[in-house]
Tab-separated table of C-alpha atoms and ligand atoms in Angstrom:
chain	number	residue	atom	x	y	z
A	1	ASP	CA	28.917	106.533	60.685
A	2	GLY	CA	26.842	104.755	62.873
A	3	ASP	CA	29.476	104.830	65.753
A	4	THR	CA	30.560	108.280	65.701
A	5	PHE	CA	28.274	110.501	68.742
A	6	ARG	CA	26.247	113.053	66.971
A	7	PHE	CA	25.900	116.934	67.798
A	8	TYR	CA	23.592	118.925	69.652
A	9	SER	CA	22.217	121.706	67.725
A	10	ASP	CA	18.482	123.188	67.141
A	11	GLY	CA	17.019	120.370	69.693
A	12	GLN	CA	18.405	117.493	67.572
A	13	TRP	CA	21.087	115.278	67.158
A	14	LYS	CA	23.082	115.478	64.268
A	15	ARG	CA	25.846	113.768	62.318
A	16	SER	CA	28.289	116.261	60.762
A	17	ALA	CA	28.094	116.893	57.079
A	18	SER	CA	32.067	116.571	57.205
A	19	GLY	CA	31.915	112.774	57.504
A	20	GLN	CA	34.946	113.098	59.972
A	21	SER	CA	35.328	111.883	63.491
A	22	LEU	CA	37.655	112.865	66.467
A	23	PRO	CA	38.695	109.693	68.347
A	24	VAL	CA	38.285	109.895	72.327
A	25	ILE	CA	41.204	107.787	73.997
A	26	ASN	CA	40.719	105.827	76.910
A	27	PRO	CA	43.414	106.584	79.297
A	28	THR	CA	43.659	103.401	80.975
A	29	THR	CA	43.486	101.080	77.575
A	30	ARG	CA	45.029	104.095	75.616
A	31	ARG	CA	42.994	102.641	72.683
A	32	THR	CA	39.880	104.360	71.133
A	33	GLN	CA	36.588	104.344	73.196
A	34	TYR	CA	34.958	106.402	71.474
A	35	ASN	CA	34.229	108.550	68.322
A	36	ILE	CA	33.118	112.067	68.073
A	37	SER	CA	31.790	114.223	65.374
A	38	ALA	CA	34.264	116.802	64.204
A	39	CYS	CA	31.793	119.656	62.711
A	40	THR	CA	32.097	122.101	59.875
A	41	ARG	CA	32.120	125.731	60.253
A	42	GLU	CA	28.713	125.990	58.776
A	43	GLU	CA	27.424	123.991	61.504
A	44	VAL	CA	29.083	126.198	64.232
A	45	ASP	CA	27.435	128.906	62.495
A	46	GLN	CA	24.257	127.308	62.053
A	47	MET	CA	24.458	126.669	66.050
A	48	PHE	CA	24.932	130.534	66.973
A	49	VAL	CA	21.913	131.518	64.611
A	50	SER	CA	19.702	129.146	66.467
A	51	ALA	CA	21.028	129.853	69.764
A	52	LYS	CA	20.253	133.932	69.101
A	53	GLU	CA	16.702	133.428	67.909
A	54	ALA	CA	15.864	130.966	71.052
A	55	GLN	CA	17.547	133.187	73.211
A	56	ARG	CA	15.066	136.448	72.360
A	57	ALA	CA	12.261	134.158	73.420
A	58	TRP	CA	13.821	132.439	76.445
A	59	ALA	CA	14.758	136.048	78.091
A	60	ARG	CA	10.603	136.364	77.853
A	61	VAL	CA	9.967	132.967	79.611
A	62	PRO	CA	8.870	134.020	83.269
A	63	LEU	CA	11.898	133.098	85.884
A	64	TRP	CA	9.498	130.383	87.585
A	65	LYS	CA	9.069	128.673	84.485
A	66	ARG	CA	13.204	128.619	83.606
A	67	ALA	CA	13.612	127.591	87.237
A	68	GLY	CA	11.057	124.256	86.670
A	69	ALA	CA	13.166	123.540	83.686
A	70	LEU	CA	16.196	123.606	85.299
A	71	HIS	CA	15.015	121.266	88.233
A	72	LYS	CA	13.779	118.475	85.597
A	73	VAL	CA	17.232	118.766	84.509
A	74	ALA	CA	18.926	117.902	87.804
A	75	ALA	CA	15.937	115.149	88.136
A	76	LEU	CA	17.155	113.618	84.961
A	77	LEU	CA	20.914	114.033	85.773
A	78	ARG	CA	20.306	111.766	88.803
A	79	GLN	CA	18.232	109.223	86.832
A	80	HIS	CA	21.142	109.028	84.220
A	81	LYS	CA	23.660	108.732	86.836
A	82	ASP	CA	25.256	105.933	86.103
A	83	VAL	CA	25.279	105.883	82.200
A	84	ILE	CA	26.987	109.327	82.685
A	85	ALA	CA	29.617	108.338	85.354
A	86	GLU	CA	30.584	105.168	83.313
A	87	CYS	CA	31.399	107.315	80.105
A	88	LEU	CA	33.668	109.666	82.722
A	89	VAL	CA	35.410	106.525	83.881
A	90	LYS	CA	36.188	105.282	80.148
A	91	GLU	CA	37.277	108.628	78.677
A	92	ILE	CA	38.643	110.418	81.648
A	93	ALA	CA	39.712	107.313	83.982
A	94	LYS	CA	38.210	109.181	86.973
A	95	PRO	CA	37.507	106.292	89.830
A	96	ALA	CA	33.934	104.985	89.331
A	97	ALA	CA	32.790	106.571	92.738
A	98	ASP	CA	34.298	109.865	91.771
A	99	SER	CA	32.606	109.826	88.723
A	100	LYS	CA	28.798	109.188	90.462
A	101	THR	CA	29.599	111.929	92.642
A	102	GLU	CA	30.713	114.130	89.955
A	103	VAL	CA	27.230	113.541	88.603
A	104	ILE	CA	25.188	114.184	91.783
A	105	ARG	CA	27.047	117.525	92.869
A	106	SER	CA	26.284	118.518	89.122
A	107	ALA	CA	22.647	117.673	89.837
A	108	ASP	CA	22.678	119.629	93.285
A	109	PHE	CA	24.303	122.473	91.418
A	110	VAL	CA	21.581	123.050	89.068
A	111	ASP	CA	18.944	122.519	91.670
A	112	TYR	CA	20.568	125.143	93.732
A	113	THR	CA	21.196	127.696	91.017
A	114	ALA	CA	17.485	127.558	90.162
A	115	GLU	CA	16.538	128.868	93.576
A	116	GLU	CA	19.411	130.914	93.875
A	117	GLY	CA	18.289	132.375	90.648
A	118	ILE	CA	14.619	132.625	91.604
A	119	ARG	CA	15.476	134.791	95.110
A	120	ILE	CA	18.413	137.205	93.301
A	121	LEU	CA	16.794	137.869	89.724
A	122	SER	CA	13.705	138.901	90.993
A	123	GLU	CA	15.322	141.539	92.721
A	124	GLY	CA	15.925	145.118	91.229
A	125	LYS	CA	16.737	148.582	92.532
A	126	LEU	CA	14.842	151.850	92.650
A	127	LEU	CA	17.278	155.116	93.125
A	128	LEU	CA	16.184	158.717	93.584
A	129	PRO	CA	17.850	161.505	91.860
A	130	ASP	CA	18.116	164.340	95.202
A	131	SER	CA	21.050	162.680	96.709
A	132	PHE	CA	23.178	163.888	93.985
A	133	PRO	CA	23.732	167.992	93.827
A	134	GLY	CA	21.738	169.838	91.826
A	135	ASN	CA	18.821	167.129	91.531
A	136	GLU	CA	14.981	167.336	92.802
A	137	ARG	CA	12.746	164.628	93.657
A	138	ASN	CA	11.343	164.778	89.979
A	139	LYS	CA	12.496	161.015	88.492
A	140	LEU	CA	13.084	157.393	89.381
A	141	CYS	CA	15.499	154.886	88.304
A	142	LEU	CA	14.351	151.207	87.864
A	143	SER	CA	17.626	149.078	87.300
A	144	SER	CA	17.559	144.791	87.305
A	145	ARG	CA	19.473	142.610	85.412
A	146	VAL	CA	18.773	141.529	82.017
A	147	PRO	CA	20.632	138.661	80.044
A	148	LEU	CA	23.996	139.005	77.792
A	149	GLY	CA	22.928	136.945	75.206
A	150	VAL	CA	24.759	134.084	74.227
A	151	VAL	CA	27.335	132.306	76.237
A	152	LEU	CA	29.864	130.046	75.135
A	153	ALA	CA	30.664	127.377	77.586
A	154	ILE	CA	34.110	125.779	77.325
A	155	PRO	CA	34.952	123.221	80.194
A	156	PRO	CA	38.214	121.378	80.830
A	157	PHE	CA	38.277	117.477	81.069
A	158	ASN	CA	38.823	117.150	84.078
A	159	TYR	CA	35.186	117.796	85.327
A	160	PRO	CA	33.618	117.371	81.751
A	161	VAL	CA	29.789	117.171	83.447
A	162	ASN	CA	30.015	119.234	86.528
A	163	LEU	CA	32.029	122.281	84.944
A	164	SER	CA	29.807	122.313	82.037
A	165	VAL	CA	26.572	122.762	84.216
A	166	SER	CA	28.368	125.075	86.240
A	167	LYS	CA	28.497	127.373	83.219
A	168	LEU	CA	24.955	126.286	81.536
A	169	ALA	CA	22.885	126.301	84.699
A	170	PRO	CA	23.762	129.890	85.728
A	171	ALA	CA	23.269	131.235	82.134
A	172	LEU	CA	20.063	129.702	81.603
A	173	ILE	CA	18.171	130.712	84.801
A	174	ALA	CA	19.370	134.246	83.709
A	175	GLY	CA	18.056	134.211	80.324
A	176	ASN	CA	20.792	133.331	78.403
A	177	ALA	CA	21.509	130.709	75.307
A	178	VAL	CA	24.507	128.465	75.554
A	179	VAL	CA	26.687	126.795	73.370
A	180	VAL	CA	28.965	124.081	74.984
A	181	LYS	CA	32.297	122.818	73.515
A	182	PRO	CA	33.014	120.055	75.569
A	183	PRO	CA	36.715	118.927	75.805
A	184	THR	CA	37.263	115.668	73.745
A	185	GLN	CA	38.273	113.435	76.785
A	186	GLY	CA	35.121	113.707	78.095
A	187	ALA	CA	32.691	114.639	75.320
A	188	VAL	CA	30.903	111.418	75.277
A	189	ALA	CA	29.847	112.110	79.197
A	190	ALA	CA	28.994	115.525	78.329
A	191	LEU	CA	27.378	114.984	75.323
A	192	HIS	CA	24.937	112.427	77.825
A	193	MET	CA	24.599	115.301	80.243
A	194	ILE	CA	23.307	117.501	77.462
A	195	HIS	CA	20.651	114.775	76.982
A	196	CYS	CA	19.037	115.762	80.180
A	197	PHE	CA	18.621	118.867	78.657
A	198	HIS	CA	16.886	117.708	75.701
A	199	LEU	CA	14.975	115.564	77.417
A	200	ALA	CA	13.750	118.348	79.894
A	201	GLY	CA	12.312	119.960	76.996
A	202	PHE	CA	14.459	123.071	76.559
A	203	PRO	CA	13.278	125.642	73.527
A	204	LYS	CA	15.269	124.041	70.581
A	205	GLY	CA	18.343	125.950	69.913
A	206	LEU	CA	18.716	127.178	73.579
A	207	VAL	CA	21.496	124.861	74.259
A	208	SER	CA	23.606	122.982	71.804
A	209	ALA	CA	26.582	121.053	72.074
A	210	ILE	CA	29.360	121.367	69.403
A	211	THR	CA	32.576	118.995	69.041
A	212	VAL	CA	35.395	120.376	66.993
A	213	ASN	CA	38.597	119.710	66.327
A	214	VAL	CA	40.184	122.213	67.986
A	215	SER	CA	43.129	123.243	65.977
A	216	GLU	CA	40.673	123.753	62.853
A	217	LEU	CA	38.100	125.427	64.457
A	218	GLY	CA	38.975	126.823	67.710
A	219	ASP	CA	39.423	130.706	66.885
A	220	ILE	CA	36.519	130.502	64.909
A	221	LEU	CA	34.287	129.522	67.957
A	222	THR	CA	35.632	131.853	70.617
A	223	THR	CA	35.888	134.818	68.322
A	224	HIS	CA	32.153	134.154	66.863
A	225	PRO	CA	30.940	137.516	66.414
A	226	ALA	CA	27.488	135.624	67.957
A	227	VAL	CA	29.550	135.109	71.373
A	228	ASN	CA	28.390	137.539	74.151
A	229	CYS	CA	30.392	135.958	76.788
A	230	ILE	CA	33.082	133.132	77.325
A	231	SER	CA	32.887	131.171	80.026
A	232	PHE	CA	36.218	128.946	80.092
A	233	THR	CA	37.738	126.281	82.602
A	234	GLY	CA	41.547	124.911	81.604
A	235	GLY	CA	45.027	125.847	81.129
A	236	ASN	CA	47.039	128.284	79.428
A	237	THR	CA	44.672	128.436	75.967
A	238	GLY	CA	42.627	130.788	78.244
A	239	ILE	CA	44.971	133.536	78.436
A	240	ALA	CA	45.384	133.262	74.304
A	241	ILE	CA	41.469	133.311	74.181
A	242	ALA	CA	40.964	136.394	76.441
A	243	LYS	CA	43.509	138.246	74.730
A	244	ARG	CA	41.636	137.582	71.248
A	245	ALA	CA	38.488	138.215	72.970
A	246	GLY	CA	36.186	141.204	71.806
A	247	MET	CA	34.627	143.827	74.273
A	248	ILE	CA	32.355	140.791	76.177
A	249	PRO	CA	32.660	139.656	79.941
A	250	LEU	CA	34.783	136.800	80.393
A	251	GLN	CA	34.707	134.335	83.076
A	252	MET	CA	38.049	132.107	83.365
A	253	GLU	CA	39.643	129.826	85.555
A	254	LEU	CA	43.196	128.579	84.427
A	255	GLY	CA	45.786	127.129	86.133
A	256	GLY	CA	46.800	126.847	89.721
A	257	LYS	CA	50.132	125.913	91.707
A	258	ASP	CA	48.172	125.787	94.930
A	259	ALA	CA	50.606	126.045	97.859
A	260	CYS	CA	50.220	124.427	101.419
A	261	ILE	CA	51.943	126.256	104.028
A	262	VAL	CA	52.489	123.925	107.162
A	263	LEU	CA	53.623	126.386	109.928
A	264	ASP	CA	55.690	124.861	113.100
A	265	ASP	CA	52.744	124.786	115.711
A	266	ALA	CA	50.130	123.050	113.122
A	267	ASP	CA	48.279	119.499	113.628
A	268	LEU	CA	50.582	117.391	111.497
A	269	ASP	CA	48.153	114.390	110.981
A	270	LEU	CA	45.744	116.761	109.453
A	271	ALA	CA	48.110	118.491	107.544
A	272	ALA	CA	49.159	115.416	106.460
A	273	ALA	CA	45.700	113.842	105.545
A	274	ASN	CA	44.856	117.188	103.760
A	275	ILE	CA	48.091	117.023	101.626
A	276	VAL	CA	47.325	113.568	100.781
A	277	LYS	CA	43.613	114.082	99.677
A	278	GLY	CA	44.144	117.447	97.888
A	279	GLY	CA	47.573	116.602	96.155
A	280	PHE	CA	46.459	113.023	95.378
A	281	SER	CA	42.552	112.829	94.575
A	282	TYR	CA	41.738	111.885	90.905
A	283	SER	CA	45.750	111.443	90.629
A	284	GLY	CA	46.625	115.326	91.273
A	285	GLN	CA	44.264	116.744	88.042
A	286	ARG	CA	42.334	119.123	89.675
A	287	CYS	CA	43.371	123.024	89.467
A	288	THR	CA	42.926	122.957	93.026
A	289	ALA	CA	45.153	120.239	93.943
A	290	VAL	CA	47.917	120.913	96.416
A	291	LYS	CA	50.608	121.396	93.977
A	292	VAL	CA	53.494	122.186	96.323
A	293	VAL	CA	54.091	121.754	100.140
A	294	LEU	CA	55.787	124.803	101.786
A	295	ALA	CA	56.874	123.124	105.097
A	296	MET	CA	58.593	124.998	108.362
A	297	ASP	CA	62.101	123.188	108.784
A	298	SER	CA	61.299	122.388	112.404
A	299	ILE	CA	58.526	120.091	111.683
A	300	ALA	CA	59.253	119.116	107.937
A	301	ASP	CA	60.672	115.543	108.635
A	302	SER	CA	57.748	114.473	110.287
A	303	LEU	CA	55.452	115.739	108.013
A	304	VAL	CA	57.134	114.033	105.369
A	305	GLU	CA	57.130	110.830	107.228
A	306	LYS	CA	53.069	111.179	108.244
A	307	VAL	CA	52.440	112.014	104.206
A	308	ASN	CA	54.867	109.129	103.520
A	309	ALA	CA	52.383	106.694	105.505
A	310	LYS	CA	49.739	107.599	103.722
A	311	ILE	CA	51.085	107.555	100.282
A	312	ALA	CA	52.244	104.219	101.149
A	313	LYS	CA	48.069	103.179	101.489
A	314	LEU	CA	47.065	104.830	98.367
A	315	SER	CA	45.757	102.209	96.086
A	316	VAL	CA	47.062	102.261	92.196
A	317	GLY	CA	45.236	100.768	89.580
A	318	ALA	CA	42.141	100.940	86.705
A	319	PRO	CA	39.317	103.710	87.722
A	320	GLU	CA	36.866	100.930	87.118
A	321	THR	CA	37.938	99.185	90.450
A	322	ASP	CA	37.749	102.759	92.539
A	323	ALA	CA	41.686	102.911	92.726
A	324	ASP	CA	43.038	106.061	94.655
A	325	ILE	CA	45.537	106.522	91.731
A	326	THR	CA	44.402	105.979	88.184
A	327	PRO	CA	45.961	107.006	84.678
A	328	VAL	CA	46.682	110.357	84.012
A	329	VAL	CA	44.271	111.982	80.958
A	330	SER	CA	46.947	110.951	77.944
A	331	GLU	CA	50.171	110.200	77.026
A	332	ASN	CA	51.185	113.529	76.762
A	333	SER	CA	50.426	114.472	80.183
A	334	ALA	CA	52.192	111.564	81.522
A	335	ASN	CA	55.563	113.068	79.358
A	336	PHE	CA	54.726	115.995	81.008
A	337	ILE	CA	54.863	115.000	84.706
A	338	GLU	CA	57.716	112.636	83.795
A	339	SER	CA	59.861	115.738	82.564
A	340	LEU	CA	59.220	117.384	85.837
A	341	VAL	CA	60.140	114.614	87.787
A	342	MET	CA	63.339	113.900	86.034
A	343	ASP	CA	64.656	117.791	86.099
A	344	ALA	CA	64.027	117.534	89.961
A	345	LYS	CA	65.791	114.465	90.268
A	346	GLN	CA	69.015	115.830	88.112
A	347	ARG	CA	68.750	118.684	90.330
A	348	GLY	CA	69.364	116.851	93.257
A	349	ALA	CA	65.318	116.740	94.676
A	350	LYS	CA	65.209	113.664	97.314
A	351	LEU	CA	62.377	111.293	95.648
A	352	TRP	CA	60.767	109.225	98.542
A	353	GLN	CA	59.129	106.362	96.178
A	354	GLU	CA	60.783	104.916	93.484
A	355	TYR	CA	59.610	106.593	90.297
A	356	ARG	CA	57.137	104.044	88.300
A	357	ARG	CA	55.042	104.615	85.395
A	358	GLU	CA	53.157	101.937	83.489
A	359	GLY	CA	51.745	103.089	80.290
A	360	ASN	CA	49.654	106.696	81.608
A	361	LEU	CA	49.777	105.228	85.140
A	362	ILE	CA	52.151	107.166	87.285
A	363	PHE	CA	52.759	105.687	90.755
A	364	PRO	CA	52.094	108.839	93.341
A	365	LEU	CA	55.306	110.538	94.714
A	366	LEU	CA	56.884	113.139	97.278
A	367	ILE	CA	59.736	114.828	96.053
A	368	ASP	CA	61.681	116.424	98.687
A	369	GLN	CA	64.171	118.976	99.198
A	370	VAL	CA	62.616	120.810	96.224
A	371	ARG	CA	64.563	124.544	95.583
A	372	PRO	CA	63.426	127.316	93.228
A	373	GLU	CA	65.576	126.533	90.759
A	374	MET	CA	63.500	123.532	89.815
A	375	ARG	CA	60.960	123.289	87.514
A	376	ILE	CA	58.213	121.381	89.558
A	377	ALA	CA	58.649	124.153	92.382
A	378	TRP	CA	56.502	126.724	89.928
A	379	GLU	CA	55.020	124.536	87.408
A	380	GLU	CA	51.976	122.477	87.794
A	381	PRO	CA	52.460	118.659	87.310
A	382	PHE	CA	48.508	117.856	87.254
A	383	GLY	CA	49.315	114.415	87.992
A	384	PRO	CA	50.089	112.222	91.428
A	385	VAL	CA	53.514	114.422	92.242
A	386	VAL	CA	53.686	116.386	95.055
A	387	PRO	CA	56.780	118.429	95.763
A	388	VAL	CA	57.944	119.451	99.107
A	389	ILE	CA	59.779	122.706	99.990
A	390	ARG	CA	61.585	123.501	103.275
A	391	ILE	CA	61.131	127.168	104.859
A	392	ARG	CA	62.814	128.660	107.447
A	393	THR	CA	59.976	131.534	107.695
A	394	ILE	CA	56.515	132.405	107.237
A	395	GLU	CA	57.857	135.095	105.108
A	396	GLU	CA	59.533	132.704	102.947
A	397	GLY	CA	56.632	130.706	102.086
A	398	VAL	CA	54.372	133.760	101.923
A	399	HIS	CA	57.193	135.277	99.328
A	400	HIS	CA	57.292	131.788	97.298
A	401	CYS	CA	53.471	132.000	96.861
A	402	ASN	CA	53.303	135.647	95.708
A	403	SER	CA	56.078	135.118	93.275
A	404	SER	CA	54.110	132.448	91.309
A	405	ARG	CA	52.363	133.353	87.916
A	406	TYR	CA	49.760	131.253	89.694
A	407	ALA	CA	46.883	132.180	92.613
A	408	LEU	CA	44.111	130.312	92.436
A	409	GLN	CA	43.699	129.345	96.248
A	410	GLY	CA	46.151	128.297	99.096
A	411	CYS	CA	46.137	126.515	102.430
A	412	VAL	CA	47.874	127.276	105.730
A	413	PHE	CA	47.944	124.665	108.534
A	414	THR	CA	48.264	126.443	111.934
A	415	ASN	CA	46.705	126.343	115.685
A	416	SER	CA	46.540	129.871	115.672
A	417	ILE	CA	44.187	131.911	114.193
A	418	HIS	CA	45.902	134.922	114.200
A	419	ARG	CA	49.022	133.645	112.495
A	420	ALA	CA	46.484	132.091	109.812
A	421	LEU	CA	45.079	135.283	109.234
A	422	ILE	CA	48.466	136.799	108.942
A	423	VAL	CA	49.362	134.238	106.352
A	424	SER	CA	45.837	134.632	104.567
A	425	ASP	CA	45.997	138.362	104.631
A	426	ALA	CA	50.218	138.726	103.165
A	427	MET	CA	48.724	135.995	100.420
A	428	GLU	CA	47.987	137.542	97.026
A	429	THR	CA	45.408	134.533	96.116
A	430	GLY	CA	41.952	133.887	95.125
A	431	THR	CA	40.740	131.636	98.511
A	432	ILE	CA	43.073	130.895	100.972
A	433	GLN	CA	41.819	127.704	103.011
A	434	ILE	CA	42.456	127.464	107.174
A	435	ASN	CA	43.239	124.177	108.121
A	436	SER	CA	42.084	122.452	105.362
A	437	ALA	CA	43.380	121.379	101.868
A	438	PRO	CA	41.930	123.816	98.692
A	439	ALA	CA	38.542	123.377	96.905
A	440	ARG	CA	36.042	124.939	94.834
A	441	GLY	CA	33.227	123.728	96.783
A	442	PRO	CA	30.877	124.188	98.124
A	443	ASP	CA	29.676	125.482	95.326
A	444	HIS	CA	27.958	128.836	96.002
A	445	PHE	CA	31.067	130.008	97.831
A	446	PRO	CA	32.842	132.530	95.582
A	447	PHE	CA	36.073	130.567	93.649
A	448	GLN	CA	38.625	132.897	91.606
A	449	GLY	CA	42.049	132.958	90.477
A	450	PHE	CA	44.263	136.007	90.681
A	451	ARG	CA	46.994	136.485	87.637
A	452	ASP	CA	47.369	133.635	85.162
A	453	SER	CA	45.122	131.864	87.145
A	454	GLY	CA	42.113	133.446	85.914
A	455	ILE	CA	39.538	136.100	85.611
A	456	GLY	CA	36.193	137.285	87.013
A	457	SER	CA	34.474	135.020	90.155
A	458	GLN	CA	32.611	131.859	90.087
A	459	GLY	CA	30.289	130.303	92.924
A	460	ILE	CA	26.420	129.756	91.773
A	461	THR	CA	25.712	133.723	92.981
A	462	ASN	CA	28.651	135.072	91.388
A	463	SER	CA	27.933	133.155	87.750
A	464	ILE	CA	24.292	134.555	87.696
A	465	GLY	CA	25.482	138.178	88.419
A	466	MET	CA	28.564	137.921	85.975
A	467	MET	CA	26.251	136.222	83.072
A	468	THR	CA	23.961	139.150	83.340
A	469	LYS	CA	24.120	142.926	82.806
A	470	VAL	CA	22.520	145.786	84.432
A	471	LYS	CA	19.476	147.559	82.619
A	472	SER	CA	17.954	150.789	83.956
A	473	THR	CA	14.705	152.434	83.064
A	474	VAL	CA	14.286	156.409	84.269
A	475	ILE	CA	10.898	157.887	84.804
A	476	ASN	CA	11.245	161.735	84.342
A	477	MET	CA	8.322	163.308	86.238
A	478	PRO	CA	6.912	166.687	84.993
B	1	LIG	O1	40.065	121.385	88.445
B	1	LIG	C1	38.762	122.278	88.354
B	1	LIG	C2	38.273	123.348	89.751
B	1	LIG	O2	37.419	123.771	89.493
B	1	LIG	C3	38.561	122.065	91.217
B	1	LIG	O3	37.476	121.817	91.578
B	1	LIG	O4	35.856	120.611	93.066
B	1	LIG	O5	37.998	119.995	92.292
B	1	LIG	O6	38.226	121.863	93.689
B	1	LIG	P1	37.741	120.881	92.755
């Protein structure tokens, strides 16, 4: 039907033979905004056949040409920024300005990846044998990095464009083919982004985008024998995918419960500004959002007062108006956030603002006096709700972080670099930010979660490395 967005396979936009579609619900209006194709198993299989074939040829395309193709994509993303951003506003209620930033950041990511690929993939290694006992200088080992094959990229709803290109670009520069399975909310923005790859003239089959009903075909995709690598960003589904995946490299970024530890010598204005930015930007729907504040008793009252003053200034409304707080992605998500708030309230936490919800729109909330028996001390709301736990010692704060199943990022506010480093050293967490809110970027920095927060390290350089394998040729001399 003419109203359903097609999927991209074999270098063409196709209608699904299923004739079925999936609705994309606008979180603000809670009405169907778009329809996407519900592809069939045969269409999934065909896509992988084409990807395999295209990949073999692509791996032999000179690196400078692969880089050139990616630079074209970056230019096209910039050119089509407004139309892609408009989809983000409608599908995931991301504020209008942030939606444009997501597209620009993606274009910058693609350009940087092309340049980084040129630098690191042109390097190989030469080893001589006589350092190992019993060997003479009679052979040479030449090793270099070769592509893995077909990468399955599964981005989440909160960055459907940026977290697609952060998988696509490293995979492609390294000589892989990519099949993208966009999130349902955000699929249309992702399909527009894929169109930039189409316009850039990549060989047919090398890049494809399949939209499926995940309850029917999710397992088929993630356990497909043609898949040589999975790069996934999202929630706990990633754990199930990892358990079922075969012997292939996995790059997983899953949940986070990023803590902000505020010590008694901290700059409290700086800490408060970062708690509000880190906790409430995109309404808290970021893996790296501040999801718990651990404040030393002696400064907690003053910190909370400063945070509350900033919360009072946040605008709340529709993403089109660029409000700071916009509706969360779905009714289910809003219900989940509400359940965490109610649990904390019933168990005696102090809500500094009145709890307000209108449809999927949840007003920003600071929940103080949170204790370990409350769900919100451990679970991630993925919404505009920040809990505060008061701590007596630094050790108590570190212990809380290290007891969490999540360990993506964390931050510590103090004016003593020595105390900051002691906390950073003690925290068993992927990244610790000193005197700033957690964040993935700049995008060439390593980005990784420990425990249930993920497997492998991202960041441009690490992703290129992860999407390749080492191959050696040994020259034996007579
Ligand atoms: O939630 C996805 C995660 O990668 C966060 O990215 O840039 O908001 O820190 P960022």
